[in-house]
Each structure stands twice: as structure tokens, then as C-alpha cells.
Coordinates of C-alpha atoms in Angstrom, one line a residue:
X1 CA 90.1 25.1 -7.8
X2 CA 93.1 23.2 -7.3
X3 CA 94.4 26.1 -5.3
X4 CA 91.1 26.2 -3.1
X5 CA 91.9 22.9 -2.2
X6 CA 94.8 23.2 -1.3
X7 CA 94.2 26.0 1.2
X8 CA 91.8 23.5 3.3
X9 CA 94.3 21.1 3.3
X10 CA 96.7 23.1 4.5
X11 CA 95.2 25.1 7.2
X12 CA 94.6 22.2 9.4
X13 CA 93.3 22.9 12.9
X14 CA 95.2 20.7 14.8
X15 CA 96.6 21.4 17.7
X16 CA 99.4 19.3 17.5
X17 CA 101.3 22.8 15.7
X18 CA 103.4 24.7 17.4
X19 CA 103.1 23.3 21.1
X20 CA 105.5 24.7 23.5
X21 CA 107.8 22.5 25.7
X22 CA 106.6 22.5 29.1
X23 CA 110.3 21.6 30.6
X24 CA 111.0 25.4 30.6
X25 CA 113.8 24.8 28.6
X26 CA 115.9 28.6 27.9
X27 CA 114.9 29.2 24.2
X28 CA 116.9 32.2 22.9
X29 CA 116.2 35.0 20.1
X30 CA 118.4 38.1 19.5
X31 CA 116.4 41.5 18.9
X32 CA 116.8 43.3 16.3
X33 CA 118.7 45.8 17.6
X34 CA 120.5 43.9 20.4
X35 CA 122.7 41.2 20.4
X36 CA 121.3 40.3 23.9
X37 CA 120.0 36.8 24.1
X38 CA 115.8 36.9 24.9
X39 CA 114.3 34.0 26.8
X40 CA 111.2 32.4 25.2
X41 CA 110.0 30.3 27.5
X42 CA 107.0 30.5 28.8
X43 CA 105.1 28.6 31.7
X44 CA 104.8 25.3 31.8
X45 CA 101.1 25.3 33.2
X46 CA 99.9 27.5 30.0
X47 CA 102.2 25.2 27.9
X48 CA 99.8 21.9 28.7
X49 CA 97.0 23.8 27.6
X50 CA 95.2 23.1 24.3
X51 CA 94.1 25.8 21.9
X52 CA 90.4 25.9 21.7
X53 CA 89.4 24.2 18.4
X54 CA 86.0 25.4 18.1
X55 CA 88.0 28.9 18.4
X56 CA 90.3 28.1 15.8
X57 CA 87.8 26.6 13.4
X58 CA 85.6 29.7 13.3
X59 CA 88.6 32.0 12.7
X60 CA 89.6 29.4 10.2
X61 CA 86.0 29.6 8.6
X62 CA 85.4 33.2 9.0
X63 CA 89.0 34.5 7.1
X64 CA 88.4 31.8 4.1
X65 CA 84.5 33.7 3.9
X66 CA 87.0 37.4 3.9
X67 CA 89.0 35.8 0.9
X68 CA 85.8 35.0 -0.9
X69 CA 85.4 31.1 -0.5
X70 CA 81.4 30.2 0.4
X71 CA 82.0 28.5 3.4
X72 CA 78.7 27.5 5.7
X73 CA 79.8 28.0 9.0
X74 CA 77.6 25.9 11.5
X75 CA 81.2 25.7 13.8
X76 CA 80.5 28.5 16.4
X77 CA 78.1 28.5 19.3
X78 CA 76.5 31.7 18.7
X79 CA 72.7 32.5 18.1
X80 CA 71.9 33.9 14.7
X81 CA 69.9 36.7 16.0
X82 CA 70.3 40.2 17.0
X83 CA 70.3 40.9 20.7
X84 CA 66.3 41.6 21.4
X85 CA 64.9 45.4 21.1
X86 CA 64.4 46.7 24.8
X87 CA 67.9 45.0 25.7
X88 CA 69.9 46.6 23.3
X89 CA 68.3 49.7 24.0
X90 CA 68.8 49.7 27.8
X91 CA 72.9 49.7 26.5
X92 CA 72.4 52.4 24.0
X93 CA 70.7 54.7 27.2
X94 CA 73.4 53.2 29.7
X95 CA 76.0 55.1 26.8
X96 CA 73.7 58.2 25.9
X97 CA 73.5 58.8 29.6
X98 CA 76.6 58.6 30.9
X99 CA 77.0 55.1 32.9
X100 CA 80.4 54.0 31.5
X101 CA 82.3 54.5 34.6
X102 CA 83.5 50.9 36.6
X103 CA 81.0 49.2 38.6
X104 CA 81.6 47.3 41.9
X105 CA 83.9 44.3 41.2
X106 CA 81.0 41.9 42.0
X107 CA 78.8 43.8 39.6
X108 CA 75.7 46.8 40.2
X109 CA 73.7 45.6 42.9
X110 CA 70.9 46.3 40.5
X111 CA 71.8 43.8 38.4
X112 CA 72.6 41.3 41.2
X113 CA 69.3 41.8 42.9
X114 CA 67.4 40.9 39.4
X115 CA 69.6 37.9 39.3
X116 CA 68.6 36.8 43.1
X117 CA 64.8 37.4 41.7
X118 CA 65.5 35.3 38.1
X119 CA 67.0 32.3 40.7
X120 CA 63.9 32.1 43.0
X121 CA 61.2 32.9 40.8
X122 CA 62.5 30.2 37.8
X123 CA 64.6 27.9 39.5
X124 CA 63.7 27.8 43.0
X125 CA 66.9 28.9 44.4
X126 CA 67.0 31.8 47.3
X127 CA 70.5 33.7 47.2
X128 CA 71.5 37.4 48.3
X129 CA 73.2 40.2 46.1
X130 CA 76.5 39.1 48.1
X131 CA 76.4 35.5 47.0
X132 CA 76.2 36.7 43.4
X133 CA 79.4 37.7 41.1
X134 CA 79.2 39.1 37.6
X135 CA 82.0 38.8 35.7
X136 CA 82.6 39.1 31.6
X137 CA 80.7 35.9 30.6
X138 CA 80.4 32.3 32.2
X139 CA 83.6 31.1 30.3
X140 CA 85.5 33.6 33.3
X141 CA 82.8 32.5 36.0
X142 CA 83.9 29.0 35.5
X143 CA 87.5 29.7 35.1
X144 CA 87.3 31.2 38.3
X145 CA 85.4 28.8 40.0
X146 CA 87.6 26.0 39.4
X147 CA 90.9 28.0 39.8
X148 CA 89.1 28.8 43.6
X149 CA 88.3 25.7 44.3
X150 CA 91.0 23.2 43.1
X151 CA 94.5 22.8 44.5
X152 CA 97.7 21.1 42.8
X153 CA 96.7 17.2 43.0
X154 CA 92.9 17.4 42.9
X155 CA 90.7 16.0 39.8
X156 CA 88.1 16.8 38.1
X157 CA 85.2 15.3 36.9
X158 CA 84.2 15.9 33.6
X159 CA 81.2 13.8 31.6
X160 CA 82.5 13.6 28.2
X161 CA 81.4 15.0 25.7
X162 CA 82.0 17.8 27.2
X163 CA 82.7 21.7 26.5
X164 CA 86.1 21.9 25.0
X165 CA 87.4 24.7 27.5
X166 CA 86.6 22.4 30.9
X167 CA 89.8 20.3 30.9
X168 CA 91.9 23.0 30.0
X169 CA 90.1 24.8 33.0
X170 CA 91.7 22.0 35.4
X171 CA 94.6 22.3 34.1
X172 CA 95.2 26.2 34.8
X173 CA 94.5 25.3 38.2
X174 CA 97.2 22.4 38.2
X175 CA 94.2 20.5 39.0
X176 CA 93.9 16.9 36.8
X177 CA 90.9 16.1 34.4
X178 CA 89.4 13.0 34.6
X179 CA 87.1 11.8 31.9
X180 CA 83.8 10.3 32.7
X181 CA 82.7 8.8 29.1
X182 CA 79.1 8.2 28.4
X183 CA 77.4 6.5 25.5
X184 CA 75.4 7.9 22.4
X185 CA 72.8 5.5 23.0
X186 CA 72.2 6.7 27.0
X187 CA 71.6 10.3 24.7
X188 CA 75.0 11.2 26.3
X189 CA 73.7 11.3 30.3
X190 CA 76.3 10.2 32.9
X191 CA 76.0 6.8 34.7
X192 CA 75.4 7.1 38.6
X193 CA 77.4 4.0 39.6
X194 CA 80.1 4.9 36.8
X195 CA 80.4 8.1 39.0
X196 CA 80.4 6.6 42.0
X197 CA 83.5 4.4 40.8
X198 CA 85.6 6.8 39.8
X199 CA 85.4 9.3 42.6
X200 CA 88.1 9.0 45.2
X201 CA 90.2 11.3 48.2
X202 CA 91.5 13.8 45.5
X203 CA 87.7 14.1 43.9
X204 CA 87.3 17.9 44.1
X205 CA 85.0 19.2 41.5
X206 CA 82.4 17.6 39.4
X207 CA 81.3 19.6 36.2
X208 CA 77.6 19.0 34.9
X209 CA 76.4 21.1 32.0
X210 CA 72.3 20.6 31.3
X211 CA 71.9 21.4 28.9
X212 CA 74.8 20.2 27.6
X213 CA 77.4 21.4 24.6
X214 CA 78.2 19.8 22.7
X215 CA 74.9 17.0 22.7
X216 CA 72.1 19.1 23.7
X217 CA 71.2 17.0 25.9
X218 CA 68.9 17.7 29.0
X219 CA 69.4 16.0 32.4
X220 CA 66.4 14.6 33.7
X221 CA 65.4 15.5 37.5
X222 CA 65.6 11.7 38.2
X223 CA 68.5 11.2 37.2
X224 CA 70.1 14.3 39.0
X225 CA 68.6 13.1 42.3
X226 CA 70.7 10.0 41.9
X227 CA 74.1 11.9 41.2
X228 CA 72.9 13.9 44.1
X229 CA 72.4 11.1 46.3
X230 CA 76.2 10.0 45.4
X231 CA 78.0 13.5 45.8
X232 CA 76.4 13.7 49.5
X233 CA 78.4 10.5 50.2
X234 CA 81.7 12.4 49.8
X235 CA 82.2 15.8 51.6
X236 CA 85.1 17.4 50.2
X237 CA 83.2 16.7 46.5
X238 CA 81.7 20.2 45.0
X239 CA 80.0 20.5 41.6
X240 CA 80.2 23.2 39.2
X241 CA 76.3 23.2 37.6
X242 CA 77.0 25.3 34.4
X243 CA 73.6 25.9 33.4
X244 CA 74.0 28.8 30.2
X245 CA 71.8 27.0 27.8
X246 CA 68.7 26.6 30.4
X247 CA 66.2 28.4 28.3
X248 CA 66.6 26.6 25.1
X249 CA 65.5 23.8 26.1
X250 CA 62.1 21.9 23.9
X251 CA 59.6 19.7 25.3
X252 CA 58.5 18.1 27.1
X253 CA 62.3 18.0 28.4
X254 CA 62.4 20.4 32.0
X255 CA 65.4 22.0 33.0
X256 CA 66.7 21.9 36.9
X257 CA 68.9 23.4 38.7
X258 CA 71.5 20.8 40.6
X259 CA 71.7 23.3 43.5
X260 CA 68.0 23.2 44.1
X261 CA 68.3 19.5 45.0
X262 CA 68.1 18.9 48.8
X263 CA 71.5 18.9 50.1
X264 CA 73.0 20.5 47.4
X265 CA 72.7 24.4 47.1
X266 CA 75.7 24.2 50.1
X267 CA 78.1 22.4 47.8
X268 CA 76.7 23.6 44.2
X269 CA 78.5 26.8 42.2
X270 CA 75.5 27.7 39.9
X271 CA 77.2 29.1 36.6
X272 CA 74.7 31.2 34.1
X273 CA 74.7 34.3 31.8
X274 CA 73.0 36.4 28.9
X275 CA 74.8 34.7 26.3
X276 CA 72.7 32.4 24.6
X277 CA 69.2 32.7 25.5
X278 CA 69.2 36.6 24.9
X279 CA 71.6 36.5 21.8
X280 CA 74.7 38.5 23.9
X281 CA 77.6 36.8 22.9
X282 CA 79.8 39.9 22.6
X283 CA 78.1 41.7 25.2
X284 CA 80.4 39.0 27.7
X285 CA 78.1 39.0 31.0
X286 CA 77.8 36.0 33.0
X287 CA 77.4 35.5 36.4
X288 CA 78.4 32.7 39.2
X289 CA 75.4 32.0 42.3
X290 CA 76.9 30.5 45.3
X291 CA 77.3 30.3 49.0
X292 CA 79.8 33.3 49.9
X293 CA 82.7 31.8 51.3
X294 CA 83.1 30.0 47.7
X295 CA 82.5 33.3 46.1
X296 CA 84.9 35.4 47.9
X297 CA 88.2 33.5 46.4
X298 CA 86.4 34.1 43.0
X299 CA 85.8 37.1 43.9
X300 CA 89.6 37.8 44.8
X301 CA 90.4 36.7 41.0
X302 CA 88.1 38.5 39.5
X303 CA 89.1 42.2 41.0
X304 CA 93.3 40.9 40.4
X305 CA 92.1 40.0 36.5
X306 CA 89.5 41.9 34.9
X307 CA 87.3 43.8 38.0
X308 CA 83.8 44.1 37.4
X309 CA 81.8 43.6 33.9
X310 CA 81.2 46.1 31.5
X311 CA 78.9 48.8 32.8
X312 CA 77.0 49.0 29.8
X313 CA 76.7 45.6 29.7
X314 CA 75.0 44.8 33.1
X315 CA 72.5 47.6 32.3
X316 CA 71.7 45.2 29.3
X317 CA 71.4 42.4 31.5
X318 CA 69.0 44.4 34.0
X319 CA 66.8 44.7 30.7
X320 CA 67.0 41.2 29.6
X321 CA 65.8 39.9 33.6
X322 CA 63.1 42.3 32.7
X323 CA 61.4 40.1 29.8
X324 CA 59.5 38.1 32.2
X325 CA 59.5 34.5 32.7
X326 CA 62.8 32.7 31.0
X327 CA 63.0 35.5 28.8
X328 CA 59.2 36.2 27.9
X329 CA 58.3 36.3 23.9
X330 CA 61.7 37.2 22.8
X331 CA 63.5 34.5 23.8
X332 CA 60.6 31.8 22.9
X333 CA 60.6 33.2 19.4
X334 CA 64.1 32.3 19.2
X335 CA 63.6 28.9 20.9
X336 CA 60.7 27.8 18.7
X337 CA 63.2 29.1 15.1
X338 CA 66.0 26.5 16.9
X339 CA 63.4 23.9 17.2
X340 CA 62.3 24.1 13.7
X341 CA 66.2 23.6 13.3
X342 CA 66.5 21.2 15.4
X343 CA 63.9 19.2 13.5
X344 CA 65.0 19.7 9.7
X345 CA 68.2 18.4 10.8
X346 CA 67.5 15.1 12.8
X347 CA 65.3 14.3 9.5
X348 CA 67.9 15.1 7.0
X349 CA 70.8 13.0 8.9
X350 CA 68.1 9.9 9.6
X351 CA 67.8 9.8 6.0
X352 CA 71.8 9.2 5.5
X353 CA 73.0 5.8 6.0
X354 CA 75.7 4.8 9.2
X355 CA 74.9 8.0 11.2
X356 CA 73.9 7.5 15.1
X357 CA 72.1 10.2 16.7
X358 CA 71.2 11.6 19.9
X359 CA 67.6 13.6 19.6
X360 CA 68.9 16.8 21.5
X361 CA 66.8 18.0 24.0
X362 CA 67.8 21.5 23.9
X363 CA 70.5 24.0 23.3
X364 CA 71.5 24.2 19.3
X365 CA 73.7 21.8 18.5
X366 CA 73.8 18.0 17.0
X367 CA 76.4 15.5 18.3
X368 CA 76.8 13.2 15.1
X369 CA 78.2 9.4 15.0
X370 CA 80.2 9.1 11.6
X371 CA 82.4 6.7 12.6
X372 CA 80.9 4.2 9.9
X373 CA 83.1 6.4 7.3
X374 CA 86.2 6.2 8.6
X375 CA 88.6 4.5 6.4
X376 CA 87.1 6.3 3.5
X377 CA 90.0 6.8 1.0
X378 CA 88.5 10.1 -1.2
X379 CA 90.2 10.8 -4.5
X380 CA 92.1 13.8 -4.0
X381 CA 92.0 14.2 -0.2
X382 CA 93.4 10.7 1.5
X383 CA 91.6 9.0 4.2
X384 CA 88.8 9.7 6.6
X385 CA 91.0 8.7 9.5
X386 CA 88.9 10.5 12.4
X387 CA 86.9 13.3 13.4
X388 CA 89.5 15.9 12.4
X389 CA 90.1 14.7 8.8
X390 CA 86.2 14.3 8.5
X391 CA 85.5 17.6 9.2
X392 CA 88.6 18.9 7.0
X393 CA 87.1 16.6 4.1
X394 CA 83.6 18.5 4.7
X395 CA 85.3 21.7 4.5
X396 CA 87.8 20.7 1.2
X397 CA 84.7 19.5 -0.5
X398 CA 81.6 20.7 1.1
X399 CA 82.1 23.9 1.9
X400 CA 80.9 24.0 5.4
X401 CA 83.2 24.4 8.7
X402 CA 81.7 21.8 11.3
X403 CA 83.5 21.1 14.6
X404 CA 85.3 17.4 15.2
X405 CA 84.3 15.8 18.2
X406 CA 87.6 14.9 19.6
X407 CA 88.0 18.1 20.7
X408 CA 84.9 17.2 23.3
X409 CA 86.6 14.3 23.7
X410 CA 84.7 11.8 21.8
X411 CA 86.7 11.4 18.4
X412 CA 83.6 9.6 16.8
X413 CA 81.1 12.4 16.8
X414 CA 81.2 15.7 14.8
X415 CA 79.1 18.6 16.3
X416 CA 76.7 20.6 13.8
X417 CA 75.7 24.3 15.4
X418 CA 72.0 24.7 14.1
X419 CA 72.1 28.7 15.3
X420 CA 72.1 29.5 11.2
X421 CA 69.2 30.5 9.1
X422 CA 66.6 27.6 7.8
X423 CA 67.9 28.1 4.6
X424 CA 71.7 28.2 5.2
X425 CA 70.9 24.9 6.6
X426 CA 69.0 23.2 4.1
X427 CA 72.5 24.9 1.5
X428 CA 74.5 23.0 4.2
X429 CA 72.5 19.6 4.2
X430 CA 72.4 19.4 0.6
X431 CA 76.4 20.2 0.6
X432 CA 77.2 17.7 3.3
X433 CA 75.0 15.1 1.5
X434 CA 77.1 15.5 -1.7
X435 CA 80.6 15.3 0.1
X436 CA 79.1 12.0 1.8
X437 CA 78.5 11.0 -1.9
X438 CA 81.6 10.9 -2.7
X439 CA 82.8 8.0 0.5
X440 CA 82.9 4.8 0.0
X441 CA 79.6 3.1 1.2
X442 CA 79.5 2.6 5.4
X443 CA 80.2 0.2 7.0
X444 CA 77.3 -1.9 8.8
X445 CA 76.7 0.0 12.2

């Protein structure tokens, strides 16, 4: 046991390990067969970037499972369940009848054409197949997207909590992050006039995700209108509307689409993909909706990088448009099992002392307050110092791989993926309930 322990204590995430310097200093290494020195360096623009955490937890998780240790791993954001029926077998015919060959960089103007019909018919938004690009997932549609848009000296503007990968987007395009914070207790939703104060001449891009990882929480149409009625106010100012989780949403919360705002469908990049809703993480399709002269530069990137999505893939994604109305039964089964989720979980953590919580409104995921437990000395571990060592503790003596919330940039908060079984859940509560047993009682919140 002693050496179980150990192993969690020692395979920390953090990404303080192994950073490279970003001055380009010459590093040197002789070959084995050479006595020639080799250069190490390596760019200082990659250098800056942090390692995604969530990444590095699940891989963390997933090899201690390999070894034999019962880890519950509620880190990744990845539904539980299999791609549906009729869109895995639209792949396995795309394979049995010979469509494997490369598509057009921007993606089969099949698939592109049921996109332009999803857009109009659920989210009121008119595009044509050549203001649509496919790529392999929305993580590269974003990328691409900012990398298009920004130049060296712009900013960013990125509500926090936000998804870990959306700084480290800025920063590839030597473009700087600027952090909007928000409060648990305003569920997580940006403040108008805290936007308005912080945009200024090098305000480029303004990130929304609704609904949001890591909170789940859903931007009200109201509330939209007002950023709306800000961002028309400044002209160079586009926004990036990442809207992947807009199915799993639960009511009565209503998912809109920033660019179907008056005004805005000129200035909005619409971000979306199969991920999610239909269950197709490693099936990587995404796609980015915009006016054409902001999708040719992504467009550019896209055929010097990866060219068009996987053939089989966007056959797949032709079958999953084909469901009907935000996916038709398949995806509302899967929607009502999160919900349940969803549920279980905001009663279990109510019943704990010195948690705050934010009721998400959709996606899968709870964004936790635990700050009330740091400064917990635990015998045999040390101190609950943040959201980092919280999660390690909950690892160590739980069992179960959670995510910490610094790495969405709010260091109080530890985010709980509810895409696992009902019962791996309730395994998880009861484990997470005994590790909490074992702090110190909280402090008054």
C-alpha cells in the first residue's frame, strides 16, 4: 500500500516539470555515434505553452488502471457511450465501399451542405458550402481560427473558467490572453460592463463557449444581446462562439447561437463538431461556420497542416446530421442518462459541508468550490494547499482522477466529468466522501 501511495505522490501533474527555456539558449547533446554537438532548442513560441492537464491527468489515470490500481476516472471529457447505430454504420460502408481516398481540403460538399441545413434549420443561421470548413475536430477549428485572425500584440479575451487549450491557443499565435474572471455565484456568466472595461485598441478576439467547459453553464439570450450590444461598439473586435456542447443542454435552459444575434453573424466564427453530442471523440470531425474571407486564412492552414478530415469520418457525420432535430432519439437518450447524472451529483455534494456550486445547465461536467479545505494537513500526504494537491489527495486516497481547476484558471474549483456510468458515480461519491472524511472540518464559507 505504501508503494501505491507513493506512485500518486510522485506522478504529479504539474506542469511546472521539465519546461523549456524560451531564450533559445544552444543546449547541446552528442549522438551516439557522433561526437558532433546537437542543438536542443526548440521555439520559444511552443516553449510558453502549457501542457494540457486534463490530457495529462487522463494518461495519468488511464496507465495506473493498465498497472492494476482501481482508479475512477471522471477527468476526461468524453461521453460514455458508443457512437450511435446508423452513424457508425455509415463509416463501416464509407470503408466496405471504398471511400478512403482524400476529400477536398474544406471537406465533401455533402457533408458541408448538411452542415449549412443543421445551421438554418436549428440555429437560425444561413451559410453556403464555401463558408463552411471541416477539419479533424473543433480543438483544430479553433486553433485555426485564432492563429487566422490574431497578429503579434493583439489579446484575447477569455471568460475564466475557461477550456484549458484557449490561452495556449493565443499564445501560438503570439497573440496575449487576457483573463476575464467571473464569479461562482453569477453561475460562472461574464459581466457586460466588466467586458466593456477591459476591451481596448489591441482587443482582437473574444472567446465565448455556451455551453461552457468546464461549468456547464448556459448563456442566456439576454445576456448575449448585451455582450452583443458591446462588441458592435468596437469594430476591429471578433468573437470566436465555440458552441460543441449545444445539444446537451437540460431545461428549461435554451441554447443560442452568438452569430444569430443582429449584427453579429459578420463578425462571429461559429465553432461546432460531432464530438460530444453524437459520442465521436476519436472520430476527430469538427467544423468552423463563417463569412469566407475569415475562412480562407483557415482555410490556408488547414491544407499546409493536416488537409481535409478523414473521409470516413465525414461520411459519419453525413449520418449523424441525418438523426433529425439536435440529433433526434439518439442523442436525447444520451442527454436525459447525463441529466440523471447531473442530478445525483448536485445532491450528493449539497449534502457535504464547505462546497459551493454552480447548478450546470448543460454539458457534463461540475465546477466544484473546495476552497473551504485548503489548509488541510492529512496524515500521510501533507497539506491541501490548492486545487492541484486536492485532486492529488483524491487520487492518493480516493481513488478517483478529477481535474484541478487551476488549469481553467480558477485554482478554487475542481471539475468532476459526469460522462461515467450511474453506478461508477455513486463508487466515486462514496470514495470522495471518505477521502473528505479524513480533512480537517471546513472552514465557515
Amino acid at each position: 500500500m505504501r508503494q501505491r501511495s507513493c506512485l500518486f505522490r510522485c506522478r504529479s501533474w504539474s506542469t511546472k516539470r521539465c519546461h523549456i527555456s524560451a531564450e533559445m539558449t544552444v543546449k547541446s547533446a552528442l549522438s551516439p555515434d557522433s561526437t558532433t554537438p546537437v542543438d536542443l532548442s526548440v521555439s520559444p513560441r511552443v516553449s510558453s505553452l502549457k501542457p494540457s492537464k486534463t490530457m495529462a491527468i487522463t494518461d495519468q489515470a488511464t496507465a495506473l488502471v493498465q498497472a492494476g490500481v482501481p482508479v475512477i476516472r471522471l477527468a476526461a471529457g468524453e461521453p460514455d457511450f458508443d457512437t450511435p447505430a446508423a452513424i457508425a454504420e455509415a463509416g463501416i460502408n464509407a470503408i466496405r465501399e471504398g471511400y478512403t481516398r482524400y476529400t477536398p481540403n474544406a471537406g465533401t460538399l455533402e457533408l458541408r451542405k448538411a452542415i449549412c441545413h443543421k445551421l438554418e434549420v436549428e440555429n437560425g443561421l444561413s451559410y453556403t458550402p464555401d463558408q463552411i470548413l471541416v477539419s479533424n475536430g473543433a480543438k483544430q477549428s479553433s486553433l485555426q481560427a485564432v492563429v487566422a485572425l490574431c497578429s503579434p500584440g493583439d489579446e484575447v479575451l477569455i471568460p475564466a473558467p475557461y477550456w484549458v487549450s484557449y490561452p495556449e491557443m493565443a499564445r501560438l499565435a503570439d497573440a496575449t490572453p487576457v483573463i476575464l474572471s467571473t464569479n461562482i455565484s453569477d453561475n460562472f456568466l461574464l459581466n457586460p460592463e466588466f467586458l466593456a472595461s477591459k476591451i481596448n485598441e489591441k482587443s482582437r478576439l473574444l472567446i465565448l463557449c455556451s455551453p461552457s467547459n468546464p461549468t456547464g453553464s448556459v448563456y442566456p439570450k439576454k445576456l448575449l444581446e448585451e455582450i452583443a450590444d458591446i462588441v458592435r461598439k468596437h469594430p476591429r473586435l471578433l468573437v470566436l462562439s465555440d458552441e460543441i456542447y449545444e445539444h446537451i443542454i437540460y431545461p428549461p435552459a435554451k441554447h443560442t447561437s452568438f452569430a444569430s444575434l443582429p449584427g453579429m453573424w459578420e463578425r462571429t466564427l461559429t465553432v461546432n463538431g460531432f464530438s460530444k453530442a453524437f459520442a465521436m471523440t476519436g472520430w476527430r470531425l469538427g467544423y468552423l461556420a463563417c463569412p469566407k474571407h475569415f475562412l480562407t486564412p483557415c482555410g490556408k492552414i488547414q491544407s499546409q497542416s493536416t488537409s481535409g478530415a478523414s473521409s470516413i469520418s465525414q461520411k459519419a457525420g453525413v449520418a449523424a446530421l441525418g438523426l433529425g432535430y439536435g440529433g433526434g432519439e439518439a442523442v436525447s437518450v444520451m442527454v436525459k442518462a447525463f441529466q440523471e447524472r447531473r442530478d445525483f451529483l448536485l445532491k450528493s455534494f449539497k449534502e457535504l459541508e464547505g462546497v459551493k456550486i454552480s447548478e450546470p445547465q448543460g454539458a457534463f461536467y461540475l465546477f466544484i468550490d473546495f476552497s473551504s479545505y485548503y489548509g488541510s494537513e492529512v496524515e500521510g500526504f501533507g497539506t491541501i494547499k490548492d486545487s492541484e494537491s486536492l485532486c492529488r489527495f483524491f487520487l492518493d486516497k480516493g481513488q478517483v482522477a478529477l481535474v484541478p481547476g487551476d488549469a481553467f484558471g480558477d485554482d478554487n474549483c475542481v471539475r468532476i466529468s459526469y460522462a461515467a456510468s450511474l453506478s461508477t458515480l455513486q463508487e466515486a461519491m462514496k470514495k470522495i466522501k471518505e477521502a473528505i472524511g479524513l480533512l480537517r472540518a471546513p472552514a465557515a464559507v
